[in-house]
Structure formats: C-alpha cells, structure tokens
XYZ file of C-alpha atoms in Angstrom:
568
model
C 0.000 0.000 0.000
C 1.270 3.481 -0.890
C 1.964 5.459 2.274
C 0.945 8.721 0.534
C -2.259 7.984 -1.405
C -3.178 4.632 0.266
C -3.470 3.008 -3.152
C -2.730 -0.700 -3.221
C 0.086 -1.830 -5.515
C -0.632 -5.160 -7.156
C 2.905 -6.598 -7.164
C 5.327 -5.453 -4.477
C 8.465 -5.104 -6.560
C 10.919 -2.203 -6.484
C 10.248 -1.313 -10.118
C 6.465 -1.115 -9.585
C 6.779 0.975 -6.425
C 9.265 3.368 -8.065
C 7.063 3.788 -11.137
C 4.019 4.540 -8.962
C 5.934 7.203 -7.002
C 7.450 8.902 -10.040
C 4.139 8.903 -11.905
C 1.885 10.235 -9.107
C 3.892 11.840 -6.290
C 7.368 12.892 -7.498
C 6.406 16.491 -8.338
C 4.896 17.058 -4.871
C 7.816 15.732 -2.853
C 10.846 16.334 -5.128
C 11.958 19.374 -3.121
C 12.149 17.418 0.169
C 15.632 16.189 0.948
C 17.663 14.780 3.824
C 16.222 15.131 7.341
C 13.104 16.926 6.096
C 12.315 14.017 3.751
C 12.778 11.466 6.589
C 10.498 13.478 8.897
C 7.814 13.662 6.206
C 8.021 9.908 5.669
C 7.722 9.220 9.423
C 4.725 11.567 9.609
C 2.953 9.771 6.757
C 3.785 6.384 8.276
C 2.462 7.432 11.689
C -0.724 8.749 10.081
C -1.248 5.465 8.222
C -0.710 3.432 11.416
C -3.198 5.647 13.236
C -5.852 5.084 10.570
C -5.189 1.340 10.542
C -5.471 1.174 14.346
C -8.816 2.959 14.230
C -10.077 0.408 11.711
C -8.621 -2.471 13.726
C -10.196 -1.171 16.944
C -13.534 -0.808 15.176
C -13.332 -4.419 13.972
C -12.449 -5.606 17.482
C -15.403 -3.668 18.895
C -17.690 -5.280 16.325
C -16.416 -8.757 17.272
C -16.887 -7.948 20.972
C -20.487 -6.807 20.473
C -21.285 -9.987 18.508
C -19.628 -12.133 21.188
C -21.622 -10.289 23.877
C -24.910 -10.988 22.076
C -23.993 -14.700 21.831
C -23.259 -14.861 25.546
C -26.559 -13.182 26.445
C -28.399 -15.550 24.084
C -26.704 -18.538 25.735
C -27.781 -17.292 29.162
C -31.360 -16.746 27.972
C -31.515 -20.357 26.726
C -29.844 -21.697 29.884
C -32.383 -19.901 32.078
C -35.371 -20.855 29.884
C -36.286 -17.226 29.215
C -38.234 -15.870 26.253
C -36.202 -14.800 23.205
C -37.729 -11.317 23.489
C -36.193 -10.915 26.959
C -32.995 -9.823 25.218
C -34.639 -6.463 24.475
C -35.501 -6.025 28.156
C -31.946 -6.978 29.141
C -30.596 -4.276 26.822
C -32.898 -1.633 28.320
C -31.701 -2.540 31.809
C -28.087 -2.533 30.653
C -28.377 0.944 29.092
C -29.951 2.355 32.267
C -27.036 0.990 34.275
C -24.556 2.480 31.778
C -26.266 5.880 32.070
C -25.514 5.880 35.782
C -22.041 4.339 35.815
C -20.209 5.166 32.579
C -22.393 7.227 30.191
C -19.368 7.963 27.989
C -19.459 4.303 26.829
C -23.178 4.188 26.088
C -22.721 4.292 22.306
C -20.593 1.140 22.499
C -23.243 -0.799 24.445
C -25.982 0.418 22.124
C -24.264 -1.527 19.332
C -24.933 -4.867 21.086
C -27.906 -6.331 19.217
C -30.312 -8.155 21.535
C -33.531 -7.988 19.538
C -35.824 -11.015 19.491
C -34.765 -11.862 15.933
C -31.059 -11.603 16.799
C -31.393 -13.714 19.959
C -33.295 -16.321 17.933
C -30.502 -16.516 15.334
C -27.814 -16.602 18.029
C -29.491 -19.510 19.850
C -29.857 -21.354 16.536
C -26.118 -20.863 15.924
C -25.250 -22.046 19.439
C -27.421 -25.147 19.050
C -25.855 -26.014 15.685
C -22.329 -25.548 17.069
C -23.119 -27.853 20.008
C -24.679 -30.430 17.668
C -21.501 -30.419 15.553
C -19.428 -30.931 18.703
C -21.586 -33.959 19.611
C -21.160 -35.303 16.061
C -17.397 -34.945 16.429
C -17.390 -36.799 19.758
C -19.551 -39.594 18.346
C -16.758 -40.362 15.851
C -14.522 -41.357 18.776
C -17.073 -43.472 20.695
C -16.007 -47.048 21.365
C -19.453 -47.814 22.788
C -22.617 -45.898 23.578
C -26.050 -46.328 25.132
C -29.295 -44.415 24.773
C -32.038 -43.327 27.152
C -35.328 -42.210 25.697
C -38.691 -41.056 26.942
C -41.782 -39.531 25.394
C -44.047 -36.793 26.740
C -46.708 -34.421 25.428
C -46.081 -30.683 25.292
C -48.452 -27.758 25.815
C -50.080 -28.096 22.382
C -50.442 -31.906 22.541
C -47.442 -32.659 20.328
C -45.666 -35.847 21.383
C -42.002 -35.038 22.010
C -39.442 -37.853 22.088
C -36.211 -37.122 23.955
C -33.193 -39.214 22.985
C -30.098 -38.932 25.166
C -26.849 -40.709 24.476
C -23.945 -41.624 26.713
C -20.764 -42.628 24.939
C -17.267 -43.568 26.034
C -14.047 -43.206 24.039
C -10.747 -45.120 24.251
C -9.595 -42.919 27.156
C -12.780 -43.658 29.144
C -13.972 -40.074 28.705
C -17.757 -40.185 29.042
C -20.019 -37.889 27.024
C -23.659 -37.587 28.107
C -25.564 -35.283 25.753
C -28.943 -34.723 24.130
C -29.009 -36.689 20.898
C -32.271 -35.292 19.574
C -35.743 -34.036 20.307
C -38.000 -35.752 17.782
C -41.521 -34.338 17.416
C -44.134 -37.019 16.665
C -47.085 -35.198 15.119
C -49.273 -38.274 14.575
C -49.193 -41.647 16.356
C -46.597 -42.713 18.923
C -46.343 -46.429 18.220
C -43.172 -48.446 18.621
C -42.642 -48.167 14.856
C -42.904 -44.348 14.981
C -40.391 -44.160 17.807
C -38.054 -46.587 16.014
C -38.115 -44.443 12.846
C -37.330 -41.346 14.921
C -34.445 -43.227 16.538
C -33.084 -44.282 13.134
C -33.199 -40.640 12.045
C -31.168 -39.630 15.103
C -28.610 -42.381 14.452
C -28.244 -41.160 10.864
C -27.857 -37.479 11.803
C -25.261 -38.168 14.491
C -23.402 -40.914 12.651
C -24.124 -43.543 15.322
C -23.439 -47.196 14.495
C -25.653 -50.016 15.818
C -22.501 -52.112 16.169
C -21.415 -49.982 19.149
C -24.824 -49.876 20.866
C -24.669 -51.406 24.361
C -28.025 -50.722 26.020
C -31.385 -48.959 25.785
C -33.096 -47.476 28.838
C -36.806 -46.595 28.732
C -39.603 -45.793 31.170
C -41.258 -49.134 30.397
C -44.183 -47.716 28.385
C -46.122 -50.162 26.184
C -44.800 -48.589 22.983
C -41.229 -49.125 24.203
C -41.129 -52.725 25.429
C -42.801 -55.991 24.527
C -43.605 -57.497 21.144
C -41.587 -57.239 17.931
C -43.678 -54.280 16.723
C -42.624 -52.153 19.703
C -39.378 -50.235 20.062
C -37.186 -52.819 21.820
C -38.507 -55.541 19.509
C -37.753 -53.453 16.406
C -34.243 -52.683 17.646
C -33.585 -56.360 18.393
C -34.787 -57.249 14.881
C -32.460 -54.635 13.411
C -29.523 -55.993 15.413
C -30.375 -59.517 14.251
C -30.362 -58.353 10.610
C -26.860 -56.965 11.184
C -25.736 -60.204 12.921
C -25.222 -58.306 16.184
C -26.122 -59.229 19.767
C -29.247 -57.445 21.069
C -28.571 -54.490 23.384
C -29.265 -54.692 27.107
C -32.801 -53.447 27.808
C -33.273 -51.565 31.079
C -36.494 -50.299 32.625
C -35.723 -47.002 34.394
C -34.714 -47.807 37.989
C -36.117 -44.523 39.351
C -39.468 -45.197 37.662
C -39.568 -48.734 39.054
C -38.836 -47.469 42.562
C -41.615 -44.868 42.352
C -44.077 -47.567 41.232
C -43.063 -49.717 44.195
C -43.974 -46.915 46.577
C -47.465 -46.616 45.133
C -48.534 -49.999 46.523
C -48.914 -48.524 50.014
C -52.610 -48.994 50.823
C -53.209 -46.034 53.113
C -55.550 -43.823 51.099
C -57.813 -43.532 54.151
C -55.045 -41.478 55.750
C -54.357 -39.335 52.700
C -58.034 -38.480 52.169
C -58.349 -37.033 55.708
C -55.025 -35.180 55.452
C -55.931 -33.670 52.061
C -59.395 -32.593 53.279
C -57.952 -30.741 56.266
C -55.106 -29.143 54.297
C -57.563 -27.979 51.621
C -59.846 -26.466 54.280
C -56.923 -24.493 55.712
C -55.179 -23.455 52.487
C -57.988 -23.052 49.963
C -59.638 -20.264 51.981
C -57.460 -17.162 52.219
C -58.817 -16.076 55.619
C -58.415 -19.546 57.141
C -54.878 -19.778 55.785
C -53.819 -16.398 57.204
C -55.442 -17.135 60.568
C -53.727 -20.525 60.750
C -50.329 -18.977 59.983
C -50.921 -16.319 62.661
C -51.981 -19.027 65.109
C -48.755 -20.999 64.529
C -46.738 -17.805 64.926
C -48.484 -16.931 68.218
C -47.743 -20.315 69.769
C -44.157 -20.169 68.399
C -44.518 -23.407 66.473
C -41.439 -24.878 64.778
C -43.412 -24.976 61.507
C -45.132 -21.905 60.055
C -47.551 -23.522 57.605
C -48.902 -26.760 56.153
C -47.934 -27.832 52.631
C -50.234 -28.461 49.664
C -50.527 -32.019 48.411
C -49.970 -32.928 44.751
C -50.756 -36.339 43.262
C -48.340 -35.647 40.411
C -45.308 -35.508 42.666
C -46.070 -38.572 44.746
C -42.867 -38.533 46.771
C -43.605 -35.006 47.986
C -46.064 -36.810 50.278
C -43.296 -37.324 52.813
C -42.828 -33.596 53.458
C -46.581 -32.993 53.586
C -47.259 -35.922 55.906
C -44.350 -35.131 58.196
C -45.421 -31.480 58.509
C -49.021 -32.548 59.143
C -47.991 -35.163 61.717
C -45.918 -32.779 63.818
C -48.598 -30.051 63.587
C -51.497 -32.395 64.365
C -52.159 -30.923 67.851
C -52.045 -27.332 66.577
C -54.303 -28.259 63.649
C -56.827 -29.861 66.011
C -56.976 -26.723 68.208
C -57.365 -24.468 65.152
C -60.180 -26.618 63.719
C -62.044 -26.508 67.044
C -61.790 -22.698 67.027
C -63.237 -22.697 63.500
C -66.051 -25.094 64.548
C -64.749 -27.562 61.998
C -64.123 -30.829 63.792
C -62.819 -34.015 62.234
C -63.618 -36.740 64.756
C -61.137 -39.130 63.117
C -58.290 -36.766 64.028
C -58.458 -38.295 67.526
C -58.719 -41.833 66.197
C -55.734 -43.868 67.411
C -55.896 -46.215 64.418
C -55.767 -43.285 61.985
C -52.853 -41.675 63.856
C -50.857 -44.919 63.782
C -51.552 -45.263 60.035
C -50.424 -41.659 59.570
C -47.203 -42.329 61.493
C -46.467 -45.550 59.552
C -47.152 -43.916 56.179
C -45.003 -40.890 57.056
C -42.043 -43.001 58.184
C -42.120 -45.369 55.210
C -42.486 -42.569 52.643
C -39.531 -40.866 54.356
C -37.303 -43.865 53.593
C -38.699 -44.163 50.055
C -37.957 -40.493 49.507
C -34.352 -40.932 50.660
C -33.938 -43.772 48.167
C -35.456 -41.689 45.382
C -33.010 -38.845 46.054
C -30.080 -41.280 45.857
C -31.308 -42.564 42.498
C -31.643 -39.092 40.984
C -28.822 -37.271 39.229
C -26.865 -37.337 35.988
C -23.953 -39.580 35.005
C -24.718 -42.224 37.641
C -23.394 -45.705 36.924
C -25.948 -48.505 36.758
C -23.971 -50.346 39.463
C -24.408 -47.383 41.827
C -28.176 -47.250 41.243
C -28.663 -50.982 41.683
C -26.532 -50.870 44.837
C -28.862 -48.237 46.317
C -31.910 -50.401 45.542
C -30.303 -53.503 47.086
C -29.409 -51.499 50.183
C -33.034 -50.372 50.534
C -34.286 -53.941 50.216
C -31.923 -54.957 53.016
C -33.242 -52.041 55.079
C -36.794 -53.318 54.584
C -35.730 -56.688 56.023
C -34.193 -54.876 58.997
C -37.378 -52.819 59.506
C -39.441 -56.013 59.447
C -37.378 -57.614 62.216
C -37.366 -54.445 64.311
C -41.127 -53.910 64.018
C -41.625 -57.498 65.229
C -39.829 -56.407 68.423
C -41.589 -52.984 68.540
C -38.244 -51.308 67.926
C -38.872 -47.894 66.296
C -35.226 -46.845 65.870
C -35.822 -45.899 62.228
C -39.499 -44.921 62.519
C -39.431 -41.418 64.005
C -43.172 -40.724 63.899
C -44.067 -44.132 65.345
C -41.550 -43.574 68.145
C -43.166 -40.191 68.879
C -46.672 -41.662 68.917
C -45.559 -44.470 71.231
C -45.043 -41.896 74.006
C -48.664 -40.718 73.687
C -51.932 -42.420 74.579
C -52.952 -43.534 71.095
C -53.857 -47.141 71.668
C -52.001 -50.288 70.642
C -49.525 -50.156 67.765
C -50.988 -52.118 64.776
C -47.962 -54.388 64.411
C -49.509 -56.851 61.970
C -50.733 -54.049 59.717
C -47.257 -52.488 59.621
C -45.641 -55.887 58.929
C -48.112 -56.459 56.086
C -47.201 -53.081 54.535
C -43.460 -53.793 54.722
C -43.915 -57.311 53.299
C -45.939 -55.834 50.416
C -43.080 -53.439 49.689
C -40.518 -56.260 49.827
C -42.509 -58.346 47.317
C -43.068 -55.347 45.054
C -39.358 -54.517 44.938
C -38.526 -58.159 44.179
C -41.046 -58.275 41.318
C -40.218 -54.867 39.858
C -36.469 -55.456 39.795
C -36.412 -59.124 38.781
C -35.451 -58.216 35.177
C -32.408 -56.205 36.164
C -31.468 -58.961 38.601
C -30.647 -61.082 35.540
C -27.886 -58.556 34.739
C -26.591 -58.604 38.311
C -23.580 -60.902 37.598
C -22.073 -58.536 35.001
C -22.915 -55.494 37.137
C -21.227 -57.121 40.126
C -18.178 -57.971 37.986
C -17.901 -54.336 36.895
C -18.419 -53.067 40.436
C -15.771 -55.332 41.983
C -13.665 -57.541 39.667
C -11.586 -58.688 42.669
C -14.540 -60.314 44.414
C -15.883 -62.704 41.811
C -15.200 -66.281 40.784
C -13.429 -66.192 37.360
C -15.176 -69.445 36.415
C -18.600 -67.765 36.228
C -17.583 -64.907 33.910
C -17.487 -65.200 30.116
C -14.479 -67.011 28.661
C -12.914 -63.926 27.030
C -12.527 -62.317 30.473
C -11.482 -65.275 32.631
C -7.697 -65.193 32.160
C -7.534 -61.411 32.465
C -9.636 -61.473 35.652
C -7.230 -64.021 37.167
C -4.288 -61.762 36.221
C -6.085 -58.775 37.711
C -6.929 -60.537 40.976
C -3.325 -61.706 41.315
C -1.912 -58.182 41.005
C -1.563 -56.873 44.576
C -0.714 -53.362 43.417
C -3.942 -53.076 41.417
C -5.916 -54.634 44.275
C -4.580 -51.977 46.671
C -5.440 -49.213 44.201
C -8.962 -50.595 43.811
C -9.499 -50.848 47.574
C -8.648 -47.148 47.913
C -11.306 -45.993 45.443
C -13.766 -43.481 46.888
C -16.365 -42.899 44.148
C -17.914 -44.278 40.965
C -15.871 -41.768 38.930
C -12.732 -43.257 40.445
C -13.959 -46.712 39.415
C -14.059 -45.594 35.773
C -10.625 -44.019 36.228
C -9.330 -47.319 37.627
C -10.350 -49.171 34.467
C -8.915 -46.444 32.235
C -5.518 -46.883 33.937
C -5.394 -50.628 33.238
C -2.804 -51.672 30.684
C -4.332 -51.984 27.225
C -1.801 -54.693 26.439
C -2.493 -56.826 29.528
C -6.247 -56.257 29.974
C -7.797 -55.440 26.560
C -11.020 -57.389 27.146
C -11.535 -56.126 30.703
C -11.145 -52.564 29.418
C -13.728 -53.183 26.672
C -16.134 -54.736 29.174
C -15.695 -51.796 31.582
C -16.184 -49.273 28.770
C -19.505 -50.916 27.889
C -20.695 -50.892 31.503
C -19.592 -47.273 31.998
C -21.911 -45.974 29.303
C -25.134 -47.716 30.446
C -28.003 -45.470 31.582
C -29.534 -46.825 34.783
C -32.517 -44.487 34.530
C -34.291 -41.948 32.331
C -33.870 -39.290 35.024
C -32.078 -36.964 32.606
C -35.068 -37.170 30.229
C -37.502 -36.321 33.027
C -35.328 -33.375 34.010
C -35.274 -31.997 30.463
C -39.037 -32.530 30.108
C -39.462 -30.237 33.123
C -37.381 -27.645 31.266
C -39.501 -28.214 28.145
C -42.693 -27.413 30.051
C -41.148 -24.115 31.190
C -40.104 -23.182 27.652
C -43.338 -24.315 26.005
C -45.901 -23.004 28.470
C -49.262 -21.236 28.151
C -47.472 -17.936 27.549
C -44.959 -19.403 25.060
C -46.994 -22.067 23.279
C -46.014 -20.753 19.806
C -42.337 -21.678 20.091
C -41.514 -23.985 17.171
C -40.296 -27.555 17.616
C -36.984 -26.590 15.994
C -36.413 -23.706 18.406
C -37.528 -25.858 21.345
C -34.918 -28.423 20.286
C -32.015 -25.947 20.202
C -33.079 -24.354 23.503
C -33.121 -27.747 25.224
C -29.734 -28.592 23.716
C -28.153 -25.350 24.967
C -29.919 -25.721 28.312
C -28.919 -29.324 29.015
C -25.397 -29.499 27.584
C -22.158 -29.793 29.503
C -20.232 -28.688 26.439
C -19.301 -25.073 25.794
C -20.306 -23.596 22.423
C -17.320 -22.183 20.533
C -18.411 -18.545 20.424
C -15.086 -17.365 18.960
C -15.577 -19.603 15.914
C -19.152 -18.342 15.519
C -17.920 -14.733 15.635
C -15.298 -15.470 12.974
C -17.983 -16.979 10.757
C -20.045 -13.804 11.143
C -17.051 -11.646 10.167
C -16.178 -13.769 7.121
C-alpha cells in the first residue's frame, strides 16, 4: 500500500513501487531532501498506522459486540427465558450504563439483543453444540441411549433421545441426541423411525450400541412391533447381539412406593389441608396461630398427586402439627372426629415413616452420570433395610421410625404391628417383582463393580484369564481398595494396561456408558414445560430443540468460531 495515497500496488516489486511514485507523487515531494524528507516519511507512516489502528479497533469492537450478544443468548436459553427478553436486558443494561459510565453508552448500544437476533444466536449455538456432539460420536467405542416420550403444551408428542458414549480414554459424554416431534401416532414403529433418524444425523453405528433405557411404556417394550422388539430385529439383521434393555430404575422405585394402601389417611389429610389453604382467611389465621404459639413450623404444605414422593414432606409437617391443627379446627367449629382416632394416627405415622425412607432412596437414584452399578446398589441397600425394619417392628423397635416412636409416648392405643408388617412385606414383594429383570444382569454389574470379588469361572471365557491376572496383582488390588467414588472406578479401568487387559477394558467401557434411569429425560421434560408453556406455546419444535440442547449441555459452544464466521 502506498503510504501517501493509500493506493494498493498489485505486485510489491521495487520497479512497480518506483514507477508509482514517479508517476503520481514525485512532483509534490521532489523538493524534500535529507532530514526533512525522513520526517515527512515518518509523519505519513504514523498517520497510516493511526488510521489502521482505528479500523482495527472498530473491527475488534464489532467482534466484541457480537460475542456479547452470543453470551446473552446462551444465558437466555440456559435460564429458559423468552427470546424477546434480550430487548428487556438491553434496556436494563443501558440504564445501568447511564448511571455508571455514560461515555461508553454508544458502544453498548451496538450490542444487538432484539428477538430476531437472539433467535438466530441460539440457533447458531445449538448447531455448534450439535456439531461438537457429532465430532465426539466419531470417537465413541461404545454408547447407550435413554429415551422417553411426553406431550407438550399443544399436545405434540415429544421424544427425547439422550446418548452416553465412552471413548478409548474412558472419557464419558452424556448429551442430548435429539428431540424428535411425533405429530401423529406414537407407536413403537414411529419411535423406532425417529431413533433411526437420530442415528443417521449423528453418525451412530448399531454395532457400538450397548443398552437402551426406557420408562417401560407399552410402545417401548414388549412385542416385535414395539421399540425394543424393532431394535432387536435390526440388530439380528446386522448379525449383532441385542442391546441390554433396562427399565428405568427410578421409575420402578416410584411404582413400588405406590402400593402402600393407606388412602384412608391421605383423604383425611388432604381434606384438612384444603380447608386451611384453599380459603385465604383460614390460611392467614392458621399462619398467625402458629406464629403466636411459636410453632417450629409456620404452615402446612399443599398435596400434589403428580409428585407422589412429595407426600413425605406434607405428611411429616401434618404429623408434627397435628395438635395445633386440632386446636385451630375446634376454634373454627370444623371438627374431624377421626383426628383423635388412634388407628388413623398410627396409620399416619407408619405412612409418614415409610415414605420418608422411600424419599431418601429416590433422592439417591436421581442425578446425571450415575453408573448402573451405583443405582442398583442403592436399591439392594433399601431392600436390606426393609428386612431390617421387618425384624425391628416385630420387636416394637422404632429406631428408624421417628413418627411411630413419637406416637408411642402418647396415649394412642395399641400399635398395629400386623398391619405395619403387612405393609413392609408388600413393599418387599413389590421390589422383588419390579427389579427381577435387572437382577438377571446382576452378575455382570457385580463384575464391573468389583472384579476382585468374583469367581473367574462364572464370567465369560474372554474375560477369565484377564480377571485371574487382575486378581493376582496386589498393586492393582490396593489401588482398587482405595477408590472413593464411581468416577474413580471408571478411572481405575482407564488406567489398566491396554496390552495386559484389553477385554476387561472393553467390558468396563460398555458398563460405563449404560443409563440406569431416564432421570435426565424427566429433568429436560421439566425444562420443556417451562419453555413451552401457556405464555410461550407458539415456540416452534426446531427452536424448542435448540433451547433444550443449549440448556442441558455440559459442552461449551465455541463462540469465537461463531464470531469469525459472522465476520467472514
């Protein structure tokens, strides 16, 4: 570039530069010589650098404003906010700038946060994340899927497909594979076609599929026309072993809890709570009453049939406020004679204590990236606890039944031991029946959980010699005994020599990627209901998909790359 006229010279050769100068500028500068000529050159050079810096700074500012809009869009998707909230964010931001640094207001005004811009930014973020998942899929040794179907606000069936894959370094990726919208029927064939579409888009290979986890719906399991049957047929066509089918452990546990036959208790509790909370005056007076007597609790909780395990909090609050509730109802001339019934109070105490333990189990089963061995271990522990409770109740030992222990100190009649034993036995049988399918996988789960505590003769032939080698290695045994978490268990297998334990490593990789539950699907469905609500029912399926991807991912979108693409 010519330092005088800023004209670009096509070929930077001395002859071309000299000709350009002599043709266009020689007459103007021919009288400048020596120091004066050098000073003029330095002045022109400094002026050119100044102009270039202004342009460079402007470009950097443009990149920064684009990056800022991407980051706001990402936050809007993460927090399940409306796309139009970007405009409100900008208004707030400009008001803050007016007060703190008004001289920079023009710079912040350049950040585009309109609804259309936020929409495009979220689309870009979703596509970038999808491409990252595609890239990771290429390195999967094995993978599993968890899928669940639910209906959105406008009665469109939405199928969530999550995948968990593991690469050669035992790095686990758990990401949303797809949200497939089923506009017509939701048969096993429809779900299978949607799954095939996801496999195609992500580049997934049936050869590396280890397991499928569902909620156990009729369209998912059963005959050949349903999802699991269609997948098994597909695997058979490809001469592959069928994947492990798992019914969501959390769902099974929740179903077990529903066998408790104590609706007589719940009906009374719900009636009283509704009387107190459904009338504004009653509710305020009850709260004031609890405050006046300095009660530990300040209110009763509403009951919801949808969230069954929230019963424990409601029942526990009701149980420990039962005396205050009785006094308040007498003052309101609303008496429930059964509130003094010893049989009802014992049933209330039993139901509260048992749902407390069920709730603790449910909390242990929830969460992302949990190994199937960890989940099954929690279920087995609970079954052992039920056996302990049975023996203790036989001896009227209420060590783990807080409400029953409290009621024992009051004059509430004889504890219905046989009724309590019947309830616990019902739970024991229900857990045995519900989890009998996964019990068939217990040997391989136990092998994965502790390869040092298993008879090599009962494992498959390809693993036997390596298991013997592993069990004979005292150094590895010591390392294993010092493990503190399921993540460390995966790390233990990743550190095994690929040369000495190739088959054990493959087996562990397969077990590491199994979904024990569809909890992650349920969690994302909750997010879906926030994003596609009564006030946002017009959001398209495509936009809902990208929002859920941005919201649920553990990956970070590459905003710098997106900004470069915008500048290109």
